[in-house]
């Protein structure tokens, strides 16, 4: 058996430096080759953080162990280079059998200068307060991103024998003693609904925010995805995590990557999302992890393990996702998927796993009961196709695929919608089949199905729901123009239609236009129609018409026409905007002259509202008398 120890450079002190070191040991001989450089004018200092921290950033404990009578690190008394790297087999500090290298390459974590200083503070805290039994581990996403060659600012510290708050207080005491400015410790209480299952302490160390939490183990109840918590071991903490690639630890004390699941490192290399425990058990305990699996697969470009694919389709798992997970959490995970590098793939996986009926489920309180006299409500519900989400969901998925292709083909389209989020773009395509469909709410009012889904089902902000609705409206208008080839006769009527549309949907018009092509057959004629409409909009100066301010404001209009504010003022302002669309070179004086020619609009009075208001006032007065 043959073993090889190599090191690029080591400093012996007093200006003496070894480079290109190679130690080879076989069955019959031991050979050492190196280059020695001596510079008496230069001394080597030990690897350390800035002097005020006073601790080493790299622990060398255990580096002089003996193997078969030979020191595993015969040069353990030399100084280590400043760049700190850690790996699963501690390579570079002991002889490693070549056979182990062929089985699995040791991963390397490249620590930045700031991270090195932060870890120095943490190790210094342990030494200062005699916390020798405390092991500091960086958990989860930081390790995963580092192994992928990415920088990460999300540093979660997992502790083996104390709470996060206790250790954070020690850190602040240590920094104070060193004369370093400290920050207030923030404690985030457990909030399982937001996937915060244990108390977390947050504090800034050297300007970087750190999360401190103890290692833990989980136990689940059948009726809830909220686990019970207790102190746990590093193995238990790794096994409770959602996926093996998120169950890796970076042991700061030893400077190595730890893989307690025994599959995390290999899954990183194979680019696979896999659960540490059986997938069905994992999803049964916390069904939200199905959504997280899709999010990480689309974000990292990893494949899903076959067991995950099988379990995600089981009816019991789908029911658990629908009944045990809050709508807010599903909406958050969906937004994370759409914000990834491959949002279309995420939507495709949702469709493949038959999750459309769960993710885009209509809120139950938006569905009128069958015995209700609102027969139109239940009819609209059925006609919308919500009972078969896969039907419109497949259409929406196809629209999203077509839209992505359209955007990729035209750089100009990308620049026009670059200010829009992926959530707006892909949700607009996914929900476009529901355009024109309404749902009767409990108040008896018809609302657009798109708004109800985004606002009430996914629990997303109303502004996003309105953006998607306006995109849908614009898409329908542009689609009609393409079908009738209305753009071939650029008359004032077409100019007015385009101007009014762009003023209403604002900067969403390029997305609406591209979506209109995506909902068609995406043939040559549709693409040419899109180009012609874009050219007309640009030639007429309407592309940013929504950014213009009115030539005559509301106060001036009321003064000139002798009216008060209200519906009449709104009608007059709309007429002035229409005039401006048709007269792009008109001046303020021209606009005022036109205003003077307009009659004051007659607005019919709605007496029913006054009657209802009077009835409400009388009922309140009666209640006060009764009291």
Coordinates of C-alpha atoms in Angstrom, one line a residue:
X1 CA 0.0 0.0 0.0
X2 CA 1.3 3.4 -0.9
X3 CA 0.7 6.7 0.9
X4 CA 1.5 10.2 -0.3
X5 CA 1.7 13.5 1.7
X6 CA 2.1 16.7 -0.2
X7 CA 2.2 20.4 0.7
X8 CA 2.9 23.4 -1.6
X9 CA 4.5 25.6 1.0
X10 CA 5.4 25.5 4.7
X11 CA 7.2 28.1 6.8
X12 CA 9.6 26.9 9.4
X13 CA 10.2 30.4 11.0
X14 CA 13.3 32.6 11.0
X15 CA 12.9 33.2 7.3
X16 CA 13.2 29.5 6.3
X17 CA 10.5 28.2 3.9
X18 CA 9.8 24.8 2.4
X19 CA 8.1 24.6 -0.9
X20 CA 7.0 21.7 -3.2
X21 CA 7.1 19.2 -0.3
X22 CA 6.3 15.6 -1.2
X23 CA 6.5 12.7 1.2
X24 CA 6.1 9.2 -0.3
X25 CA 5.9 6.0 1.8
X26 CA 5.6 2.5 0.2
X27 CA 6.1 -1.0 1.5
X28 CA 9.9 -0.8 1.1
X29 CA 11.0 2.8 1.3
X30 CA 10.2 6.3 2.5
X31 CA 11.2 9.2 0.3
X32 CA 11.0 13.0 0.9
X33 CA 11.5 15.7 -1.8
X34 CA 11.3 19.4 -1.1
X35 CA 12.7 22.8 -2.1
X36 CA 14.3 24.9 0.7
X37 CA 14.5 28.6 0.6
X38 CA 16.2 30.7 3.3
X39 CA 15.7 34.4 3.9
X40 CA 17.3 35.5 7.2
X41 CA 15.7 38.9 6.9
X42 CA 12.2 37.6 7.2
X43 CA 10.4 35.8 10.1
X44 CA 7.3 33.6 9.9
X45 CA 4.5 34.3 12.3
X46 CA 1.9 31.8 13.3
X47 CA -1.5 31.9 11.6
X48 CA -3.8 34.1 13.6
X49 CA -6.6 36.6 13.4
X50 CA -5.8 40.3 14.0
X51 CA -3.8 40.8 17.2
X52 CA -6.7 42.1 19.2
X53 CA -8.5 38.8 18.9
X54 CA -5.5 36.9 20.1
X55 CA -6.5 33.4 18.9
X56 CA -5.6 31.1 16.1
X57 CA -8.0 30.6 13.3
X58 CA -6.9 27.0 12.6
X59 CA -6.8 24.4 15.3
X60 CA -3.9 22.0 15.0
X61 CA -5.1 19.7 17.8
X62 CA -4.6 16.1 17.0
X63 CA -2.3 16.8 14.1
X64 CA 0.6 14.8 15.5
X65 CA -1.2 11.4 15.9
X66 CA 0.9 8.3 15.2
X67 CA 0.0 5.8 12.4
X68 CA 1.9 2.5 12.3
X69 CA 4.7 3.9 14.3
X70 CA 5.1 6.9 12.0
X71 CA 3.8 10.4 12.8
X72 CA 0.8 11.1 10.5
X73 CA 2.1 14.7 10.2
X74 CA 5.8 14.6 10.6
X75 CA 5.9 18.4 10.0
X76 CA 3.2 19.3 12.6
X77 CA 5.4 21.8 14.3
X78 CA 5.6 24.0 11.2
X79 CA 3.4 27.0 10.7
X80 CA 0.4 26.6 8.4
X81 CA -0.2 29.0 5.5
X82 CA -2.7 31.9 6.1
X83 CA -5.4 30.5 3.8
X84 CA -7.6 28.2 5.8
X85 CA -9.2 25.2 4.2
X86 CA -11.0 22.3 5.7
X87 CA -12.1 18.9 4.4
X88 CA -13.6 15.7 5.4
X89 CA -10.4 13.8 5.8
X90 CA -8.2 16.6 7.1
X91 CA -6.0 16.3 4.0
X92 CA -2.8 18.2 4.2
X93 CA -2.3 17.5 7.9
X94 CA -2.0 13.7 7.9
X95 CA -1.2 10.9 5.5
X96 CA -4.4 9.7 3.8
X97 CA -4.6 6.3 2.1
X98 CA -4.9 6.7 -1.7
X99 CA -7.7 4.1 -1.6
X100 CA -9.9 6.5 0.3
X101 CA -9.3 9.2 -2.2
X102 CA -10.6 7.0 -5.0
X103 CA -13.8 6.3 -3.0
X104 CA -14.6 10.0 -2.3
X105 CA -12.7 13.2 -2.9
X106 CA -12.4 15.3 0.2
X107 CA -14.4 18.5 -0.2
X108 CA -12.7 21.8 0.5
X109 CA -14.2 24.8 2.1
X110 CA -12.5 28.1 1.3
X111 CA -12.9 30.5 4.1
X112 CA -12.8 34.2 3.5
X113 CA -10.7 36.6 5.5
X114 CA -13.7 37.9 7.4
X115 CA -15.0 34.4 8.1
X116 CA -11.6 33.4 9.3
X117 CA -11.7 36.3 11.8
X118 CA -15.2 35.5 12.9
X119 CA -14.3 31.8 13.5
X120 CA -11.3 33.1 15.4
X121 CA -13.6 35.1 17.7
X122 CA -15.7 32.0 18.3
X123 CA -12.7 29.8 19.1
X124 CA -11.3 32.6 21.3
X125 CA -14.6 32.7 23.2
X126 CA -14.3 28.9 23.9
X127 CA -10.7 29.3 25.2
X128 CA -11.4 32.4 27.3
X129 CA -14.4 30.9 29.2
X130 CA -13.1 27.4 29.4
X131 CA -15.8 25.9 27.2
X132 CA -13.5 23.1 25.9
X133 CA -16.5 20.7 25.5
X134 CA -18.3 23.1 23.2
X135 CA -18.1 22.3 19.5
X136 CA -18.9 25.0 17.0
X137 CA -20.4 23.9 13.7
X138 CA -21.6 26.0 10.8
X139 CA -24.7 24.2 9.5
X140 CA -26.8 23.9 6.4
X141 CA -26.8 26.3 3.4
X142 CA -23.4 27.9 4.1
X143 CA -21.6 24.6 3.8
X144 CA -23.6 23.6 0.7
X145 CA -22.9 26.9 -1.0
X146 CA -19.2 26.9 -0.2
X147 CA -18.9 23.4 -1.7
X148 CA -20.6 24.7 -4.8
X149 CA -18.0 27.5 -5.0
X150 CA -20.4 30.2 -4.0
X151 CA -20.1 32.8 -1.2
X152 CA -22.7 32.7 1.5
X153 CA -23.6 35.4 4.0
X154 CA -26.1 33.1 5.9
X155 CA -23.9 31.7 8.7
X156 CA -25.9 29.5 11.1
X157 CA -23.9 28.3 14.1
X158 CA -25.0 25.0 15.7
X159 CA -23.8 24.3 19.3
X160 CA -23.6 20.9 21.0
X161 CA -24.0 21.8 24.7
X162 CA -25.6 25.2 25.2
X163 CA -28.3 27.4 23.8
X164 CA -27.7 30.0 21.1
X165 CA -28.5 32.8 23.5
X166 CA -26.0 31.6 26.1
X167 CA -23.1 31.3 23.7
X168 CA -24.0 34.6 22.0
X169 CA -23.7 36.3 25.4
X170 CA -20.2 34.7 25.9
X171 CA -19.2 36.0 22.5
X172 CA -20.2 39.6 23.4
X173 CA -18.4 39.4 26.7
X174 CA -15.3 38.2 24.9
X175 CA -15.4 41.0 22.3
X176 CA -15.9 43.6 25.1
X177 CA -12.8 42.4 26.8
X178 CA -10.9 42.8 23.5
X179 CA -12.2 46.3 23.1
X180 CA -14.4 45.5 20.1
X181 CA -17.8 47.1 19.6
X182 CA -20.6 44.7 20.4
X183 CA -24.2 44.5 19.2
X184 CA -27.5 43.7 20.9
X185 CA -28.5 40.1 20.9
X186 CA -31.8 39.5 19.2
X187 CA -33.8 36.4 20.2
X188 CA -36.3 35.0 17.7
X189 CA -38.8 32.8 19.5
X190 CA -39.9 29.5 17.9
X191 CA -42.5 30.0 15.2
X192 CA -43.2 26.7 13.5
X193 CA -45.7 28.2 11.0
X194 CA -42.7 30.0 9.5
X195 CA -40.4 26.9 9.8
X196 CA -38.7 28.4 12.8
X197 CA -38.9 25.4 15.2
X198 CA -36.5 26.5 17.9
X199 CA -35.4 29.7 19.6
X200 CA -32.6 31.4 17.7
X201 CA -30.2 34.1 18.9
X202 CA -29.0 36.7 16.3
X203 CA -26.0 38.9 16.8
X204 CA -23.5 40.8 14.6
X205 CA -19.9 39.7 15.0
X206 CA -17.4 41.9 13.2
X207 CA -20.2 43.3 11.1
X208 CA -21.6 39.9 10.0
X209 CA -24.9 38.7 11.4
X210 CA -24.7 35.2 12.9
X211 CA -27.5 32.9 14.0
X212 CA -26.8 30.7 17.1
X213 CA -28.9 27.7 17.9
X214 CA -28.3 24.4 19.7
X215 CA -28.2 21.0 17.9
X216 CA -31.7 19.4 18.2
X217 CA -33.8 16.4 17.5
X218 CA -37.4 16.4 16.4
X219 CA -40.5 14.3 17.1
X220 CA -43.7 14.7 15.0
X221 CA -47.4 14.2 15.7
X222 CA -49.6 12.7 13.0
X223 CA -51.9 15.7 12.8
X224 CA -49.3 18.4 12.5
X225 CA -46.1 19.3 10.7
X226 CA -44.9 21.2 13.8
X227 CA -42.3 19.0 15.6
X228 CA -41.5 18.7 19.2
X229 CA -37.9 19.7 20.0
X230 CA -35.2 18.6 22.4
X231 CA -31.4 18.9 22.6
X232 CA -29.8 16.4 20.2
X233 CA -26.5 15.2 18.8
X234 CA -24.9 16.2 15.6
X235 CA -26.1 13.0 14.0
X236 CA -29.7 13.6 15.1
X237 CA -29.5 17.2 13.9
X238 CA -28.2 16.1 10.5
X239 CA -30.9 13.4 10.1
X240 CA -33.7 15.7 11.0
X241 CA -32.8 18.1 8.1
X242 CA -34.8 18.2 4.9
X243 CA -32.1 17.0 2.5
X244 CA -28.6 15.4 2.7
X245 CA -27.0 18.4 1.0
X246 CA -28.4 20.6 3.7
X247 CA -27.2 18.3 6.5
X248 CA -23.5 18.9 6.2
X249 CA -21.6 20.7 8.9
X250 CA -18.4 22.6 9.0
X251 CA -16.6 21.9 12.2
X252 CA -14.9 25.2 13.2
X253 CA -12.9 23.6 16.0
X254 CA -11.3 21.0 13.6
X255 CA -11.6 22.9 10.3
X256 CA -13.3 20.0 8.6
X257 CA -16.5 19.2 6.8
X258 CA -18.6 16.6 8.6
X259 CA -21.2 14.4 6.8
X260 CA -23.1 12.5 9.4
X261 CA -25.7 11.3 6.9
X262 CA -22.9 9.6 5.0
X263 CA -24.5 10.7 1.7
X264 CA -24.4 14.5 1.7
X265 CA -20.9 14.9 0.1
X266 CA -21.7 12.2 -2.5
X267 CA -25.1 13.8 -3.3
X268 CA -23.3 17.1 -3.8
X269 CA -21.1 15.5 -6.4
X270 CA -23.9 13.6 -8.0
X271 CA -26.1 16.8 -7.9
X272 CA -29.0 14.9 -6.3
X273 CA -31.7 16.1 -3.8
X274 CA -32.2 13.2 -1.4
X275 CA -33.8 13.0 2.1
X276 CA -31.6 11.7 5.0
X277 CA -34.5 9.5 6.2
X278 CA -37.0 7.6 4.0
X279 CA -38.7 10.1 1.8
X280 CA -42.3 9.0 2.6
X281 CA -41.6 9.3 6.4
X282 CA -40.0 12.7 5.8
X283 CA -42.9 14.0 3.7
X284 CA -45.5 12.5 6.0
X285 CA -44.0 14.4 9.0
X286 CA -43.5 17.7 7.1
X287 CA -45.3 17.7 3.7
X288 CA -43.9 21.2 3.0
X289 CA -40.6 19.5 2.2
X290 CA -42.1 18.4 -1.1
X291 CA -42.2 22.1 -2.1
X292 CA -38.7 22.6 -0.7
X293 CA -37.4 19.7 -2.8
X294 CA -38.7 21.3 -5.9
X295 CA -37.3 24.7 -5.0
X296 CA -33.8 23.4 -4.3
X297 CA -33.9 21.2 -7.5
X298 CA -34.8 24.2 -9.6
X299 CA -32.5 26.6 -7.8
X300 CA -29.4 24.4 -7.7
X301 CA -30.0 22.5 -11.0
X302 CA -30.0 19.2 -9.1
X303 CA -32.0 16.1 -9.9
X304 CA -34.6 14.7 -7.5
X305 CA -34.0 11.3 -6.1
X306 CA -36.3 8.6 -7.5
X307 CA -37.8 7.9 -4.0
X308 CA -38.8 11.6 -3.7
X309 CA -40.5 11.4 -7.1
X310 CA -42.4 8.3 -6.0
X311 CA -43.5 9.5 -2.6
X312 CA -44.5 13.0 -3.8
X313 CA -47.3 11.5 -5.9
X314 CA -48.9 9.4 -3.2
X315 CA -52.4 10.6 -2.3
X316 CA -51.8 10.5 1.4
X317 CA -48.8 12.9 1.0
X318 CA -50.8 15.2 -1.2
X319 CA -53.6 15.3 1.4
X320 CA -51.1 16.0 4.1
X321 CA -49.7 18.9 2.1
X322 CA -53.2 20.3 1.6
X323 CA -54.3 19.9 5.2
X324 CA -51.2 20.3 7.4
X325 CA -49.4 23.2 5.7
X326 CA -50.6 26.8 5.9
X327 CA -51.4 28.6 2.7
X328 CA -48.8 31.3 3.6
X329 CA -46.0 28.7 3.7
X330 CA -47.0 27.2 0.3
X331 CA -47.1 30.7 -1.2
X332 CA -43.6 31.5 0.2
X333 CA -42.1 28.3 -1.2
X334 CA -43.7 29.0 -4.6
X335 CA -42.2 32.4 -4.7
X336 CA -38.8 30.9 -3.9
X337 CA -39.2 28.5 -6.8
X338 CA -40.2 31.2 -9.3
X339 CA -37.2 33.3 -8.1
X340 CA -34.8 30.5 -9.0
X341 CA -32.7 30.0 -12.1
X342 CA -35.2 27.6 -13.6
X343 CA -38.8 28.7 -12.7
X344 CA -40.3 26.8 -15.6
X345 CA -38.8 23.6 -14.3
X346 CA -40.3 24.2 -10.9
X347 CA -43.8 24.7 -12.5
X348 CA -43.2 21.5 -14.5
X349 CA -42.4 19.5 -11.4
X350 CA -45.5 20.9 -9.7
X351 CA -47.5 19.6 -12.6
X352 CA -45.7 16.3 -12.8
X353 CA -46.4 15.6 -9.1
X354 CA -50.1 16.5 -9.5
X355 CA -49.6 19.4 -7.0
X356 CA -51.4 22.0 -9.1
X357 CA -54.7 21.2 -7.3
X358 CA -53.0 21.8 -4.0
X359 CA -50.8 24.8 -4.8
X360 CA -53.4 26.7 -6.8
X361 CA -56.4 25.6 -4.7
X362 CA -59.4 27.9 -4.4
X363 CA -59.9 29.1 -0.8
X364 CA -62.9 27.2 0.6
X365 CA -64.5 30.4 1.9
X366 CA -64.6 31.7 -1.7
X367 CA -66.9 28.9 -2.8
X368 CA -70.6 29.4 -2.3
X369 CA -72.4 26.5 -0.8
X370 CA -74.7 24.4 -3.1
X371 CA -77.8 25.3 -1.1
X372 CA -77.1 29.0 -1.5
X373 CA -79.4 31.1 -3.8
X374 CA -76.2 32.4 -5.5
X375 CA -76.5 29.8 -8.2
X376 CA -74.3 31.9 -10.4
X377 CA -71.5 31.5 -7.9
X378 CA -71.3 27.7 -8.0
X379 CA -71.8 27.8 -11.8
X380 CA -68.9 30.1 -12.2
X381 CA -66.9 27.9 -9.9
X382 CA -67.5 24.8 -12.1
X383 CA -67.1 26.6 -15.4
X384 CA -63.8 28.1 -14.3
X385 CA -62.4 24.6 -14.1
X386 CA -61.2 24.7 -10.5
X387 CA -62.5 21.2 -10.0
X388 CA -59.9 20.1 -12.6
X389 CA -56.9 22.3 -11.9
X390 CA -54.8 20.1 -14.1
X391 CA -56.8 21.1 -17.2
X392 CA -56.1 24.9 -17.0
X393 CA -52.8 24.2 -15.2
X394 CA -51.5 22.3 -18.3
X395 CA -52.5 25.2 -20.5
X396 CA -50.8 27.7 -18.2
X397 CA -47.7 25.6 -18.1
X398 CA -47.6 25.6 -21.9
X399 CA -48.0 29.4 -21.9
X400 CA -45.1 29.7 -19.5
X401 CA -42.9 27.5 -21.8
X402 CA -43.9 29.6 -24.8
X403 CA -43.3 32.8 -23.0
X404 CA -39.9 31.8 -21.9
X405 CA -39.0 30.9 -25.4
X406 CA -40.3 34.3 -26.7
X407 CA -38.3 36.2 -24.1
X408 CA -35.1 34.2 -24.9
X409 CA -35.4 34.9 -28.6
X410 CA -35.7 38.7 -28.3
X411 CA -33.1 40.7 -26.2
X412 CA -35.3 43.8 -26.5
X413 CA -38.1 42.0 -24.8
X414 CA -35.8 41.1 -21.9
X415 CA -34.7 44.6 -21.4
X416 CA -38.3 45.9 -21.4
X417 CA -39.4 43.5 -18.7
X418 CA -36.2 43.3 -16.7
X419 CA -37.7 45.4 -14.0
X420 CA -40.4 42.7 -13.4
X421 CA -39.9 39.8 -11.1
X422 CA -40.0 36.2 -12.2
X423 CA -43.0 35.8 -10.0
X424 CA -45.0 38.3 -12.1
X425 CA -43.8 36.9 -15.4
X426 CA -44.4 33.2 -14.7
X427 CA -47.5 33.5 -12.6
X428 CA -49.1 35.7 -15.3
X429 CA -48.5 32.9 -17.8
X430 CA -49.6 30.1 -15.4
X431 CA -52.9 31.9 -14.5
X432 CA -53.8 33.3 -18.0
X433 CA -56.2 30.5 -18.7
X434 CA -58.4 31.9 -15.9
X435 CA -58.8 35.3 -17.6
X436 CA -62.4 36.4 -17.6
X437 CA -63.4 33.9 -14.9
X438 CA -65.0 35.1 -11.6
X439 CA -65.7 33.7 -8.2
X440 CA -68.5 34.9 -6.0
X441 CA -67.2 35.6 -2.6
X442 CA -69.2 35.4 0.7
X443 CA -70.3 39.0 0.3
X444 CA -72.0 38.1 -2.9
X445 CA -69.5 40.0 -5.1
X446 CA -67.9 38.6 -8.2
X447 CA -64.1 38.8 -8.1
X448 CA -61.6 37.8 -10.8
X449 CA -60.4 34.3 -10.2
X450 CA -56.8 35.4 -10.7
X451 CA -57.0 37.9 -7.8
X452 CA -58.7 35.3 -5.5
X453 CA -56.0 32.7 -6.2
X454 CA -53.0 35.1 -5.7
X455 CA -54.3 37.1 -2.8
X456 CA -56.4 34.5 -0.8
X457 CA -55.1 31.1 -1.9
X458 CA -51.4 31.8 -2.1
X459 CA -51.6 34.7 0.5
X460 CA -49.4 36.9 -1.6
X461 CA -49.5 40.7 -1.7
X462 CA -52.4 42.4 -3.4
X463 CA -50.1 44.5 -5.6
X464 CA -48.8 41.3 -7.2
X465 CA -52.3 40.1 -7.7
X466 CA -53.2 43.3 -9.5
X467 CA -50.1 43.2 -11.6
X468 CA -51.0 39.7 -12.8
X469 CA -54.6 40.7 -13.5
X470 CA -53.5 43.8 -15.5
X471 CA -51.1 41.6 -17.5
X472 CA -53.9 39.3 -18.2
X473 CA -56.2 42.1 -19.4
X474 CA -53.5 43.5 -21.6
X475 CA -52.8 40.0 -23.0
X476 CA -56.4 39.7 -24.0
X477 CA -56.5 43.0 -25.8
X478 CA -53.2 42.3 -27.7
X479 CA -54.5 38.8 -28.6
X480 CA -57.6 40.3 -30.3
X481 CA -55.4 42.8 -32.2
X482 CA -53.3 39.9 -33.5
X483 CA -56.3 37.7 -34.5
X484 CA -58.0 40.5 -36.4
X485 CA -54.6 42.0 -37.7
X486 CA -55.9 45.3 -36.5
X487 CA -52.4 46.7 -36.6
X488 CA -52.4 46.8 -40.4
X489 CA -54.7 49.8 -40.3
X490 CA -53.0 52.3 -37.9
X491 CA -55.8 54.8 -37.5
X492 CA -56.6 57.2 -34.6
X493 CA -59.0 54.6 -33.1
X494 CA -56.1 52.0 -32.8
X495 CA -53.8 54.7 -31.4
X496 CA -56.4 55.6 -28.8
X497 CA -56.9 52.0 -27.8
X498 CA -53.2 51.4 -27.4
X499 CA -52.7 54.6 -25.4
X500 CA -55.5 53.9 -23.0
X501 CA -54.3 50.3 -22.5
X502 CA -50.7 51.3 -21.8
X503 CA -51.9 54.1 -19.4
X504 CA -53.9 51.5 -17.5
X505 CA -51.4 48.6 -17.3
X506 CA -48.3 50.8 -17.3
X507 CA -44.9 49.0 -17.6
X508 CA -46.6 45.6 -17.9
X509 CA -47.5 46.2 -21.5
X510 CA -44.3 44.5 -23.0
X511 CA -45.1 41.4 -20.9
X512 CA -48.7 41.4 -21.9
X513 CA -47.7 41.6 -25.6
X514 CA -45.2 38.7 -25.3
X515 CA -47.8 36.7 -23.3
X516 CA -50.3 37.3 -26.1
X517 CA -47.9 35.6 -28.5
X518 CA -47.3 32.8 -26.1
X519 CA -51.0 32.1 -25.8
X520 CA -51.3 31.8 -29.5
X521 CA -49.6 29.2 -31.7
X522 CA -46.3 31.1 -31.6
X523 CA -46.2 31.1 -35.3
X524 CA -44.5 33.5 -37.7
X525 CA -47.5 35.7 -38.2
X526 CA -48.0 36.1 -34.4
X527 CA -44.3 37.2 -34.0
X528 CA -44.7 39.6 -36.9
X529 CA -47.8 41.0 -35.4
X530 CA -46.0 41.5 -32.1
X531 CA -43.2 43.4 -33.8
X532 CA -45.6 45.6 -35.7
X533 CA -47.6 46.5 -32.6
X534 CA -44.3 47.3 -30.8
X535 CA -43.2 49.5 -33.7
X536 CA -46.5 51.4 -33.7
X537 CA -46.3 52.0 -29.9
X538 CA -42.7 53.3 -30.2
X539 CA -43.5 55.5 -33.3
X540 CA -46.5 57.0 -31.6
X541 CA -44.4 57.7 -28.4
X542 CA -46.7 55.6 -26.3
X543 CA -44.1 53.2 -24.8
X544 CA -43.8 55.3 -21.6
X545 CA -47.0 57.3 -21.9
X546 CA -48.0 56.1 -18.4
X547 CA -45.1 58.1 -16.9
X548 CA -46.4 61.5 -18.1
X549 CA -48.1 63.9 -15.7
X550 CA -51.4 65.6 -16.6
X551 CA -51.1 68.9 -18.4
X552 CA -53.9 70.4 -16.4
X553 CA -54.3 69.2 -12.8
X554 CA -57.5 68.6 -10.9
X555 CA -57.6 72.0 -9.2
X556 CA -57.3 73.8 -12.5
X557 CA -60.1 71.7 -14.1
X558 CA -62.5 72.4 -11.1
X559 CA -61.7 76.1 -11.4
X560 CA -62.2 76.3 -15.2
X561 CA -65.4 74.2 -15.2
X562 CA -66.8 75.5 -11.9
X563 CA -67.3 72.0 -10.4
X564 CA -66.3 70.2 -7.2
X565 CA -64.3 67.0 -7.0
X566 CA -65.9 63.7 -7.6
X567 CA -67.0 61.5 -10.5
X568 CA -67.4 64.5 -12.8
X569 CA -63.8 65.5 -12.3
X570 CA -62.7 61.9 -13.1
X571 CA -64.6 61.9 -16.4
X572 CA -63.1 65.2 -17.5
X573 CA -59.6 64.1 -16.7
X574 CA -60.0 60.9 -18.7
X575 CA -61.2 63.0 -21.7
X576 CA -58.1 65.1 -21.4
X577 CA -55.9 62.0 -21.4
X578 CA -57.7 60.8 -24.6
X579 CA -57.1 64.1 -26.2
X580 CA -53.4 64.0 -25.4
X581 CA -53.0 60.5 -26.9
X582 CA -54.4 61.8 -30.2
X583 CA -52.5 65.1 -30.0
X584 CA -48.9 64.3 -28.9
X585 CA -47.6 67.7 -30.0
X586 CA -50.4 69.7 -28.2
X587 CA -49.4 72.4 -25.7
X588 CA -50.9 73.2 -22.3
X589 CA -52.8 76.1 -23.9
X590 CA -54.3 73.8 -26.5
X591 CA -55.3 71.4 -23.7
X592 CA -57.1 74.2 -21.8
X593 CA -58.9 75.3 -24.9
X594 CA -60.1 71.8 -25.5
X595 CA -61.2 71.5 -21.9
X596 CA -63.4 74.7 -22.3
X597 CA -65.3 73.0 -25.1
X598 CA -66.2 70.0 -23.1
X599 CA -69.6 69.9 -21.4
X600 CA -69.8 69.1 -17.7
X601 CA -70.7 65.4 -17.6
X602 CA -74.0 64.3 -16.1
X603 CA -73.5 61.6 -13.5
X604 CA -76.6 59.7 -12.4
X605 CA -77.2 59.6 -8.7
X606 CA -77.3 56.1 -7.1
X607 CA -80.2 56.5 -4.6
X608 CA -79.8 52.9 -3.4
X609 CA -76.5 53.7 -1.6
X610 CA -78.1 56.6 0.2
X611 CA -81.0 54.4 1.2
X612 CA -78.7 51.7 2.6
X613 CA -76.7 54.3 4.4
X614 CA -79.8 55.8 6.0
X615 CA -81.0 52.3 7.1
X616 CA -77.6 51.6 8.7
X617 CA -77.8 54.9 10.5
X618 CA -81.3 54.2 11.8
X619 CA -80.2 50.7 13.0
X620 CA -77.3 52.2 14.9
X621 CA -79.6 54.7 16.6
X622 CA -82.1 52.0 17.6
X623 CA -79.3 49.9 19.1
X624 CA -78.1 52.9 21.2
X625 CA -81.7 53.5 22.5
X626 CA -82.1 49.8 23.3
X627 CA -78.8 49.8 25.3

